[in-house]
mmCIF file of N, CA and C in Angstrom:
data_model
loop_
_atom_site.group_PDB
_atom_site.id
_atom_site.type_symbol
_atom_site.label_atom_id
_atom_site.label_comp_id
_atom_site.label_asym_id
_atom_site.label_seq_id
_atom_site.Cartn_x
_atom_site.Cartn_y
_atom_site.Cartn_z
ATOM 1 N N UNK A 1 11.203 -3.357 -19.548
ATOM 2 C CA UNK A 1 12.292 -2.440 -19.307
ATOM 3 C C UNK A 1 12.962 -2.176 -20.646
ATOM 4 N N UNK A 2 12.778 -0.982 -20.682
ATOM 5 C CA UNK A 2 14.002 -0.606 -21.904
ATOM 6 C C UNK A 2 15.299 -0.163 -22.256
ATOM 7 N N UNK A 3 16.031 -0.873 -23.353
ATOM 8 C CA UNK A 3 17.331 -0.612 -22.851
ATOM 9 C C UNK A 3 18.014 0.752 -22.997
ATOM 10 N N UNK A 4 19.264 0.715 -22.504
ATOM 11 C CA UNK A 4 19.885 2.129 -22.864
ATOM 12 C C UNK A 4 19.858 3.007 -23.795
ATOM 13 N N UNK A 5 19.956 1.614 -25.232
ATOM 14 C CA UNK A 5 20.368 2.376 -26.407
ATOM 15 C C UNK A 5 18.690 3.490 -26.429
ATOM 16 N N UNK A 6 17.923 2.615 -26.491
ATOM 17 C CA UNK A 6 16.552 3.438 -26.762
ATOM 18 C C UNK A 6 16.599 4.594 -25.984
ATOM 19 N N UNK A 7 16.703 4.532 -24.547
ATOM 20 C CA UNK A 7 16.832 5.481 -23.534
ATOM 21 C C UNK A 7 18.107 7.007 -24.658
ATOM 22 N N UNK A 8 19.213 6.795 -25.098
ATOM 23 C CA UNK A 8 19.969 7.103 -25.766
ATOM 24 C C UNK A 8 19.139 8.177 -26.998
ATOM 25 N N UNK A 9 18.801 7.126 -27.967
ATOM 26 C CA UNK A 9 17.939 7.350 -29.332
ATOM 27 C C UNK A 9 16.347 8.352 -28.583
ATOM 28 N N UNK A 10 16.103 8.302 -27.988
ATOM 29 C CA UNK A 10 14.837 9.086 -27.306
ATOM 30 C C UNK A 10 15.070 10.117 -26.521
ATOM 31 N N UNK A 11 16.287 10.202 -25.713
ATOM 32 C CA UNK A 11 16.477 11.679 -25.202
ATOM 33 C C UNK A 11 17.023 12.536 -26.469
ATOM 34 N N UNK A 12 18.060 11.596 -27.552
ATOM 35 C CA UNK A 12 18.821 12.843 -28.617
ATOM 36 C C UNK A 12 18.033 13.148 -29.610
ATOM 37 N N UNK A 13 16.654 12.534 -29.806
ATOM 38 C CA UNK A 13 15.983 12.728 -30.488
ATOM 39 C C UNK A 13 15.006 14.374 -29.737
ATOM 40 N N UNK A 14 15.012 13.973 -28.703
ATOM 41 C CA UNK A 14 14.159 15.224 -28.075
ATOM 42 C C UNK A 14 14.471 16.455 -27.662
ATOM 43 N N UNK A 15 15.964 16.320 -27.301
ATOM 44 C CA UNK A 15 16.885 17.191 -26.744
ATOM 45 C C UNK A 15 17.553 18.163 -27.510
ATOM 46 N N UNK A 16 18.111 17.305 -28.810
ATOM 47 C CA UNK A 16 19.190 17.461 -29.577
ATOM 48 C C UNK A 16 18.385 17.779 -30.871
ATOM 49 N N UNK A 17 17.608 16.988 -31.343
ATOM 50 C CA UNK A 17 17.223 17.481 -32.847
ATOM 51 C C UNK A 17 15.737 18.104 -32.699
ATOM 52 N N UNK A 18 15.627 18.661 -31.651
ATOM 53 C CA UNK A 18 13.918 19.311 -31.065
ATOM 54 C C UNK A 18 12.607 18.568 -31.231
ATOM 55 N N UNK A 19 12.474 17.395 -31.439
ATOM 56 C CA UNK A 19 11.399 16.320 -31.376
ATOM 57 C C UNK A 19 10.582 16.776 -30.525
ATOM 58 N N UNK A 20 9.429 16.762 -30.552
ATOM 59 C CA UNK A 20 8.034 17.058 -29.413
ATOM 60 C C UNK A 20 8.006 15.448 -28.734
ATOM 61 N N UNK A 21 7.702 15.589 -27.710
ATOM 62 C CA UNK A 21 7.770 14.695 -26.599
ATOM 63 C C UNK A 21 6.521 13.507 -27.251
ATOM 64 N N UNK A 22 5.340 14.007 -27.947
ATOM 65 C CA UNK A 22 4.358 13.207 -29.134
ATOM 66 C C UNK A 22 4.877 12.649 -30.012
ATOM 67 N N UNK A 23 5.484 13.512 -30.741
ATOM 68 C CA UNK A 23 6.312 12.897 -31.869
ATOM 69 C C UNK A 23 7.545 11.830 -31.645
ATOM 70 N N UNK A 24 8.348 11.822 -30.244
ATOM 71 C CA UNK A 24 9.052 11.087 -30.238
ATOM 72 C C UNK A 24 8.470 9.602 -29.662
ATOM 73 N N UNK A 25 7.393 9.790 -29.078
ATOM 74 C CA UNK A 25 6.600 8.132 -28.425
ATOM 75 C C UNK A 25 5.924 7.656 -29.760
ATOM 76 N N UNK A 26 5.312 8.209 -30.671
ATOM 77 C CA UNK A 26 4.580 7.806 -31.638
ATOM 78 C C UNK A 26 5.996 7.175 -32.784
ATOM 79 N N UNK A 27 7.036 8.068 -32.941
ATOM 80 C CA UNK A 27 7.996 7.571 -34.060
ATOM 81 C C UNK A 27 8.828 6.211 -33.572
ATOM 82 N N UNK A 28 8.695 6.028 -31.979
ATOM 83 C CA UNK A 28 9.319 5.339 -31.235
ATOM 84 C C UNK A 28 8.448 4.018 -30.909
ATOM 85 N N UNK A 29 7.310 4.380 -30.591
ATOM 86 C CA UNK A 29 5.919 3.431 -30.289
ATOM 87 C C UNK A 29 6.146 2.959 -28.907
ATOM 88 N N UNK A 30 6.416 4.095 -27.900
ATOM 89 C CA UNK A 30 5.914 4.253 -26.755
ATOM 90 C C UNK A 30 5.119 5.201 -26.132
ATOM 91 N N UNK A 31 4.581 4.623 -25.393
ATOM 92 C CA UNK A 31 3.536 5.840 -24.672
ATOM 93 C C UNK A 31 4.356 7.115 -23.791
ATOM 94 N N UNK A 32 3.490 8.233 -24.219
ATOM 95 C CA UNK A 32 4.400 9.291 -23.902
ATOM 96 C C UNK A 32 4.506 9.409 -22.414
ATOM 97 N N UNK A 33 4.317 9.152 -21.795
ATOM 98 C CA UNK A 33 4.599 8.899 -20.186
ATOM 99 C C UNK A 33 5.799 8.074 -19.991
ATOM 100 N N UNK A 34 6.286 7.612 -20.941
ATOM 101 C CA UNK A 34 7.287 6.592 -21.135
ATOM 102 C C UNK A 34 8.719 7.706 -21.436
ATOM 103 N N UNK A 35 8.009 8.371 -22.613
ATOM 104 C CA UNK A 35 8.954 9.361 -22.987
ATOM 105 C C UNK A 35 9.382 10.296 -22.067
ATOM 106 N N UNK A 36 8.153 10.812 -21.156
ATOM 107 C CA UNK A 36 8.931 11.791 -20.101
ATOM 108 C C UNK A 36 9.413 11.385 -19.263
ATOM 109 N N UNK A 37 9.461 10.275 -18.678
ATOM 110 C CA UNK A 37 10.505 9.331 -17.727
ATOM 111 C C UNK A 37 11.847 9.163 -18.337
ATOM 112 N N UNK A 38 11.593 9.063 -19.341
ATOM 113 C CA UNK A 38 12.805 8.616 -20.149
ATOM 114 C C UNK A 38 14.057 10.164 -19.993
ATOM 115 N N UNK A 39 13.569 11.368 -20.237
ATOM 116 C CA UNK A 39 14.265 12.473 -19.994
ATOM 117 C C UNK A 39 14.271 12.946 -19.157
ATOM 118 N N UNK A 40 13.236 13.031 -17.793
ATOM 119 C CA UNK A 40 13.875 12.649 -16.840
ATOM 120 C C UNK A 40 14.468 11.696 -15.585
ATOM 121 N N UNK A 41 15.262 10.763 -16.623
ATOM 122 C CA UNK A 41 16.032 9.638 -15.910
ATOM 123 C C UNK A 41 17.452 9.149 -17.433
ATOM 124 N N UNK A 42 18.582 9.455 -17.306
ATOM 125 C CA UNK A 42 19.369 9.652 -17.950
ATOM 126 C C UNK A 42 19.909 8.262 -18.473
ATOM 127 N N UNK A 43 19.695 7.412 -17.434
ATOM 128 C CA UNK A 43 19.834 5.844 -17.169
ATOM 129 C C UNK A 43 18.527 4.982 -16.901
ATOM 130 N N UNK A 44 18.420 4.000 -17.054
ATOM 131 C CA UNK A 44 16.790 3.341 -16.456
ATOM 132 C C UNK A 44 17.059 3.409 -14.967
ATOM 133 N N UNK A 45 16.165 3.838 -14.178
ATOM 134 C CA UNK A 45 16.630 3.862 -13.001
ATOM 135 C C UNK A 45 16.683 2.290 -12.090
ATOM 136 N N UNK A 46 15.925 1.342 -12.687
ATOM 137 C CA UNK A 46 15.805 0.304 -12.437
ATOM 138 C C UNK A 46 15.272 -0.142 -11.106
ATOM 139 N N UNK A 47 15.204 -1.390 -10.308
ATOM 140 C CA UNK A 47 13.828 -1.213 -9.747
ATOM 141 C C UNK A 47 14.716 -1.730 -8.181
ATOM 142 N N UNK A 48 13.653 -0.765 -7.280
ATOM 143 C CA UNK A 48 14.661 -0.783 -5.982
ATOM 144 C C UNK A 48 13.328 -1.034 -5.135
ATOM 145 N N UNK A 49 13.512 -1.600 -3.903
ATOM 146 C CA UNK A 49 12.426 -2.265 -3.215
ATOM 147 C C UNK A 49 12.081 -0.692 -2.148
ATOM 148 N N UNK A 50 11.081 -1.040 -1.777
ATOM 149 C CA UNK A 50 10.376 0.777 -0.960
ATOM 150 C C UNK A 50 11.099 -0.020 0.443
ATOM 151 N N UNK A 51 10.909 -1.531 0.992
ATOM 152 C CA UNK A 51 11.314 -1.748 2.329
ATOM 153 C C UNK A 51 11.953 -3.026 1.705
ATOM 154 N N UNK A 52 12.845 -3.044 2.625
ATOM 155 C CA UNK A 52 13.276 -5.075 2.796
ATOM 156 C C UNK A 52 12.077 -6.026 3.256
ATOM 157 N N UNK A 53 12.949 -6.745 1.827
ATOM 158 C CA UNK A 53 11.615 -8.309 2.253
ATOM 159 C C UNK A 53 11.988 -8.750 3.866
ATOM 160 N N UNK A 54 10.489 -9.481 4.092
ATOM 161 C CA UNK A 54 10.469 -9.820 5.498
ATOM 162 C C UNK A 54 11.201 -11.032 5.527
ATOM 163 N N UNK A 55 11.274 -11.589 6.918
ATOM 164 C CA UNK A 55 11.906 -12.425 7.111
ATOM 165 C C UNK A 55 11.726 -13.081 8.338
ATOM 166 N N UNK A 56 10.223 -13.525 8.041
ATOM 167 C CA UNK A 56 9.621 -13.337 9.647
ATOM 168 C C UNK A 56 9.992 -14.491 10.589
ATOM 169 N N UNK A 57 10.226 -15.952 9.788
ATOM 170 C CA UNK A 57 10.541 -17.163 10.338
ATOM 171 C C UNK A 57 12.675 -16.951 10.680
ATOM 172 N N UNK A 58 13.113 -16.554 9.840
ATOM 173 C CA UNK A 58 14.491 -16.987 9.729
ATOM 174 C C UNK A 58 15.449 -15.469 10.327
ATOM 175 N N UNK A 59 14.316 -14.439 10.299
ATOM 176 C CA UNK A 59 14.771 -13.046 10.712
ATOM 177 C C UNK A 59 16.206 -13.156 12.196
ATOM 178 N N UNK A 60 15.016 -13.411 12.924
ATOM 179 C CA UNK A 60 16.165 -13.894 14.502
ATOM 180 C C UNK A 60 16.957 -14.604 14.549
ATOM 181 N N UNK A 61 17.035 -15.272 13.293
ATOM 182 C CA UNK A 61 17.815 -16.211 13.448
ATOM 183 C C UNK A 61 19.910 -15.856 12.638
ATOM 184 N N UNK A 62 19.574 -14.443 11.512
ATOM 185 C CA UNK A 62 20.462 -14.025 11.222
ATOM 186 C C UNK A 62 21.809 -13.782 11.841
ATOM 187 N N UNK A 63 21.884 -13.372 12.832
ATOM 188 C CA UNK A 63 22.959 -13.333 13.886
ATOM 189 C C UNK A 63 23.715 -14.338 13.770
ATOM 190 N N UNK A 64 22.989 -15.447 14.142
ATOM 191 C CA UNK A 64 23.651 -16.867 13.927
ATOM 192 C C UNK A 64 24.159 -17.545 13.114
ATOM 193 N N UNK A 65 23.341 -17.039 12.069
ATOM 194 C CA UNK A 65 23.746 -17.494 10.495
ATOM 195 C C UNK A 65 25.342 -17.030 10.229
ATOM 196 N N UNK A 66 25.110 -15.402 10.327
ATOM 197 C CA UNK A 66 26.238 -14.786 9.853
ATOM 198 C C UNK A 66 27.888 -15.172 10.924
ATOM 199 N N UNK A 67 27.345 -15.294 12.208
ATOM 200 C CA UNK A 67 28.589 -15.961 13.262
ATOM 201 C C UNK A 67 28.912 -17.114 12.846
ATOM 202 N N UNK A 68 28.070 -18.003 12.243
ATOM 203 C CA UNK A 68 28.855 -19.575 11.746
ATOM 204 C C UNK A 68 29.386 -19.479 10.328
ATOM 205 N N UNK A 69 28.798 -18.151 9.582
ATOM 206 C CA UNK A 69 29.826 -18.452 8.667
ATOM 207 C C UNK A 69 31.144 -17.661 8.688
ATOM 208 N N UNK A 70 31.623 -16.524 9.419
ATOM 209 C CA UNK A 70 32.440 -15.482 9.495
ATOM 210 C C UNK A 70 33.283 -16.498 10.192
ATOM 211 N N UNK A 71 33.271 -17.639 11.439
ATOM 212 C CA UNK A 71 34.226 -19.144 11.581
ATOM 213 C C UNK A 71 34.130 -19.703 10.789
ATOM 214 N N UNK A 72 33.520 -19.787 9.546
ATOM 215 C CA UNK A 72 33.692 -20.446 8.531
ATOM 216 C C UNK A 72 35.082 -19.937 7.432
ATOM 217 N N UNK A 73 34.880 -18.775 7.341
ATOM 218 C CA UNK A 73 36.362 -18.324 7.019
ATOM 219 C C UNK A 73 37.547 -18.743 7.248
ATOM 220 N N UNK A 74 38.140 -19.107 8.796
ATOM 221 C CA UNK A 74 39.036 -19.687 8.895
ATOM 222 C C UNK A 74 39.595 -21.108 8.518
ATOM 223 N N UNK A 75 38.400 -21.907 8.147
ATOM 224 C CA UNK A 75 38.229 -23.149 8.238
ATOM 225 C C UNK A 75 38.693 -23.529 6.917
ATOM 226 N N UNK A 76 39.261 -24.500 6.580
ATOM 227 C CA UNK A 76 39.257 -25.427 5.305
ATOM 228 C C UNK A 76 38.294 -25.399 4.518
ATOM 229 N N UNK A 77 38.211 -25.631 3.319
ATOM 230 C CA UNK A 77 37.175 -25.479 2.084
ATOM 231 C C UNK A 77 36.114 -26.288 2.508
ATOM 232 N N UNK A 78 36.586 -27.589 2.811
ATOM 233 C CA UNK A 78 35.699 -29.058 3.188
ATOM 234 C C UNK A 78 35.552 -28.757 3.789
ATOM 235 N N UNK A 79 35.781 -28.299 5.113
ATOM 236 C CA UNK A 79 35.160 -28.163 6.881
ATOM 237 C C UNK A 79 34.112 -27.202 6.998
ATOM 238 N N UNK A 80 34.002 -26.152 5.950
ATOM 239 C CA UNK A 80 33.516 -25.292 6.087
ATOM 240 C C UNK A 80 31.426 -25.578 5.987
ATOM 241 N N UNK A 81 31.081 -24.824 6.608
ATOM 242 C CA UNK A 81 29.283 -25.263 6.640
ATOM 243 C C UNK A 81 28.403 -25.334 5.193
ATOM 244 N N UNK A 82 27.601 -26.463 5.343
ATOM 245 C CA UNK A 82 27.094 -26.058 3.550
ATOM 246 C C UNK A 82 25.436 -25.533 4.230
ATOM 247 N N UNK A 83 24.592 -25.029 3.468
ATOM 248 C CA UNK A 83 23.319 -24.487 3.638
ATOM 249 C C UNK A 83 22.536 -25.432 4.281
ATOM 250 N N UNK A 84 22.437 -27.192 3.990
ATOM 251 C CA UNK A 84 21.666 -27.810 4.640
ATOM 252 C C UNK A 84 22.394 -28.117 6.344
ATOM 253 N N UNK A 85 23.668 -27.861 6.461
ATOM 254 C CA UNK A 85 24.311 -27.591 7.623
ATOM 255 C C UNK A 85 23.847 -26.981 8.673
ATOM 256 N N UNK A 86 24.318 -25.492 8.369
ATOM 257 C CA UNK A 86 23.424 -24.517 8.582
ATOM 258 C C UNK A 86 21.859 -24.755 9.354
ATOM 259 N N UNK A 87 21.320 -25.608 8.622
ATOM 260 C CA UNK A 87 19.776 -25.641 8.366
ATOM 261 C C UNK A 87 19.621 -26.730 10.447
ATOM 262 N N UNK A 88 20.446 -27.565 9.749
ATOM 263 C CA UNK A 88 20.489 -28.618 10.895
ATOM 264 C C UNK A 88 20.569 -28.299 12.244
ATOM 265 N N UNK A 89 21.605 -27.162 12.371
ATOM 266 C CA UNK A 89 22.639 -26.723 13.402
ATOM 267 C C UNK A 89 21.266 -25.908 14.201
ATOM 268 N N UNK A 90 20.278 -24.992 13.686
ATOM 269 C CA UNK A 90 20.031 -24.318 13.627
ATOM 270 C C UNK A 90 18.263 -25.085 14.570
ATOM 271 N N UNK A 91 18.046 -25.967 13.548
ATOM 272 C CA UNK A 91 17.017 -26.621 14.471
ATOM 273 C C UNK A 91 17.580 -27.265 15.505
ATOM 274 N N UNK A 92 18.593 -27.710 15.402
ATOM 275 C CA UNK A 92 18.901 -28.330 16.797
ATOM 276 C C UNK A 92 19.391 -28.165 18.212
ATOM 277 N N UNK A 93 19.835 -26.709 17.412
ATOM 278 C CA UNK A 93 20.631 -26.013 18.578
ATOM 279 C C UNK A 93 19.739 -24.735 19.230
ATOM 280 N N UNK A 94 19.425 -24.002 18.075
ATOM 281 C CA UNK A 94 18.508 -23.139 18.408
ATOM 282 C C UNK A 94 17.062 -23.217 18.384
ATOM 283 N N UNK A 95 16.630 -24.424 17.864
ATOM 284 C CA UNK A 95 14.614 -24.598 17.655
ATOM 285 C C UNK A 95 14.126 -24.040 16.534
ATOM 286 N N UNK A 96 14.729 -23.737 15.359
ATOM 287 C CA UNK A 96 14.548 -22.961 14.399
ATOM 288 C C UNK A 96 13.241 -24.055 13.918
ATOM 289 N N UNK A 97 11.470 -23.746 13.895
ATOM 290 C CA UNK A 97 10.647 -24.208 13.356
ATOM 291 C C UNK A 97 10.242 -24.410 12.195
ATOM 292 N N UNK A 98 10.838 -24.347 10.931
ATOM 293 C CA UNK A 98 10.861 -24.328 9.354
ATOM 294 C C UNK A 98 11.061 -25.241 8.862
ATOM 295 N N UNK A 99 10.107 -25.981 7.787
ATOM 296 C CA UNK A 99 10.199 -27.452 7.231
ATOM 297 C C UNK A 99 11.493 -27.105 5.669
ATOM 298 N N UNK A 100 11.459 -28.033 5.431
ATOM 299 C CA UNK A 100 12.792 -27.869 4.569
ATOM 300 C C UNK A 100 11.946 -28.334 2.833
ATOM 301 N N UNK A 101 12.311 -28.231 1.736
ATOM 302 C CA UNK A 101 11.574 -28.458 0.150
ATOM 303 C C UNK A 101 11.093 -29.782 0.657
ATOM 304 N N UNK A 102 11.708 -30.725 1.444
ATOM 305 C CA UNK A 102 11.698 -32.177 0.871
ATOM 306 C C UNK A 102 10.598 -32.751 2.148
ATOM 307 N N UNK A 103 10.330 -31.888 3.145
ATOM 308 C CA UNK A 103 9.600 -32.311 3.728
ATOM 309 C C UNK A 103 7.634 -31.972 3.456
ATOM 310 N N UNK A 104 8.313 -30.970 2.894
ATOM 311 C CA UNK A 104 6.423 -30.428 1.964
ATOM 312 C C UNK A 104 5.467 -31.757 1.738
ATOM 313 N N UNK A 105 4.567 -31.688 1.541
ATOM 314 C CA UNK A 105 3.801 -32.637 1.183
ATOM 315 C C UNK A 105 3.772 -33.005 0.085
ATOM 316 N N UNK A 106 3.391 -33.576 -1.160
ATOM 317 C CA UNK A 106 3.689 -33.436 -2.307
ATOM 318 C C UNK A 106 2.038 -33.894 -3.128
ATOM 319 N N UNK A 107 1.684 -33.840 -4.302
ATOM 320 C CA UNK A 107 0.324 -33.305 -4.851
ATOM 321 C C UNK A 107 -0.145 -35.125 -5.054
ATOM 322 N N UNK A 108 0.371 -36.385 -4.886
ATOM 323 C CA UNK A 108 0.321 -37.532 -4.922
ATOM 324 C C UNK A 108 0.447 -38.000 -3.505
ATOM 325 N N UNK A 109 0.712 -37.430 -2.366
ATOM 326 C CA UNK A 109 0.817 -38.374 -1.203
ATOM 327 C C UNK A 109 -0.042 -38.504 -0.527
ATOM 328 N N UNK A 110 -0.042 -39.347 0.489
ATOM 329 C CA UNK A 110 -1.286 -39.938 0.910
ATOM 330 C C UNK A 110 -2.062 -38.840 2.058
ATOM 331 N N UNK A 111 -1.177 -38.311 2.470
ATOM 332 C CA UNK A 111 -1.494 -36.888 3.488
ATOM 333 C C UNK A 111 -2.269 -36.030 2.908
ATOM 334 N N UNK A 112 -3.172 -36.112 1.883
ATOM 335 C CA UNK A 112 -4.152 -35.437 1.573
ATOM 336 C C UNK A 112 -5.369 -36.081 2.002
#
């Protein structure tokens, strides 16, 4: 990704002092496909997802998430739920099937 200033230095070079769109990737040492993105996009447009990541295990389970913490608001700093909380409440109350980092297997244990 490149930054502004370049974005900057590469349109006023092309725009402003009549640079050929060749001449400005070669004086610059980007590829000119680079350069015509570059003028037309004023800013880097930066990178935006086509869909939302999935969320196939914990998806249904959002509702819930977001209701225990929105009562979490009212609550005291300490009282309030921490993530492995959450995690607990969630298998126990609702069946949520998802192993947690610490239950993984690990590349030394005997479960191989």
């Amino acid at each position: 990704m490149y930054s502004v200033e370049i974005y900057v230095r590469v349109r006023r070079a092309v725009v402003v002092e009549g640079l050929s769109q060749r001449e400005a990737a070669r004086q610059f040492g980007i590829h000119r496909d680079t350069v015509r993105k570059m003028l037309a996009f004023s800013l880097p447009p930066g990178y935006q997802r086509k869909e939302p990541a999935a969320k196939p295990k914990i998806g249904p389970f959002t509702r819930v998430i977001d209701q225990i913490l929105e009562e979490d608001l009212g609550a005291p700093k300490k009282q309030r739920h921490s993530a492995h909380r959450i995690y607990e409440r969630l298998t126990e109350e609702h069946g949520l099937a998802v192993g947690t980092p610490s239950s993984r297997t690990t590349f030394g244990s005997e479960s191989w």
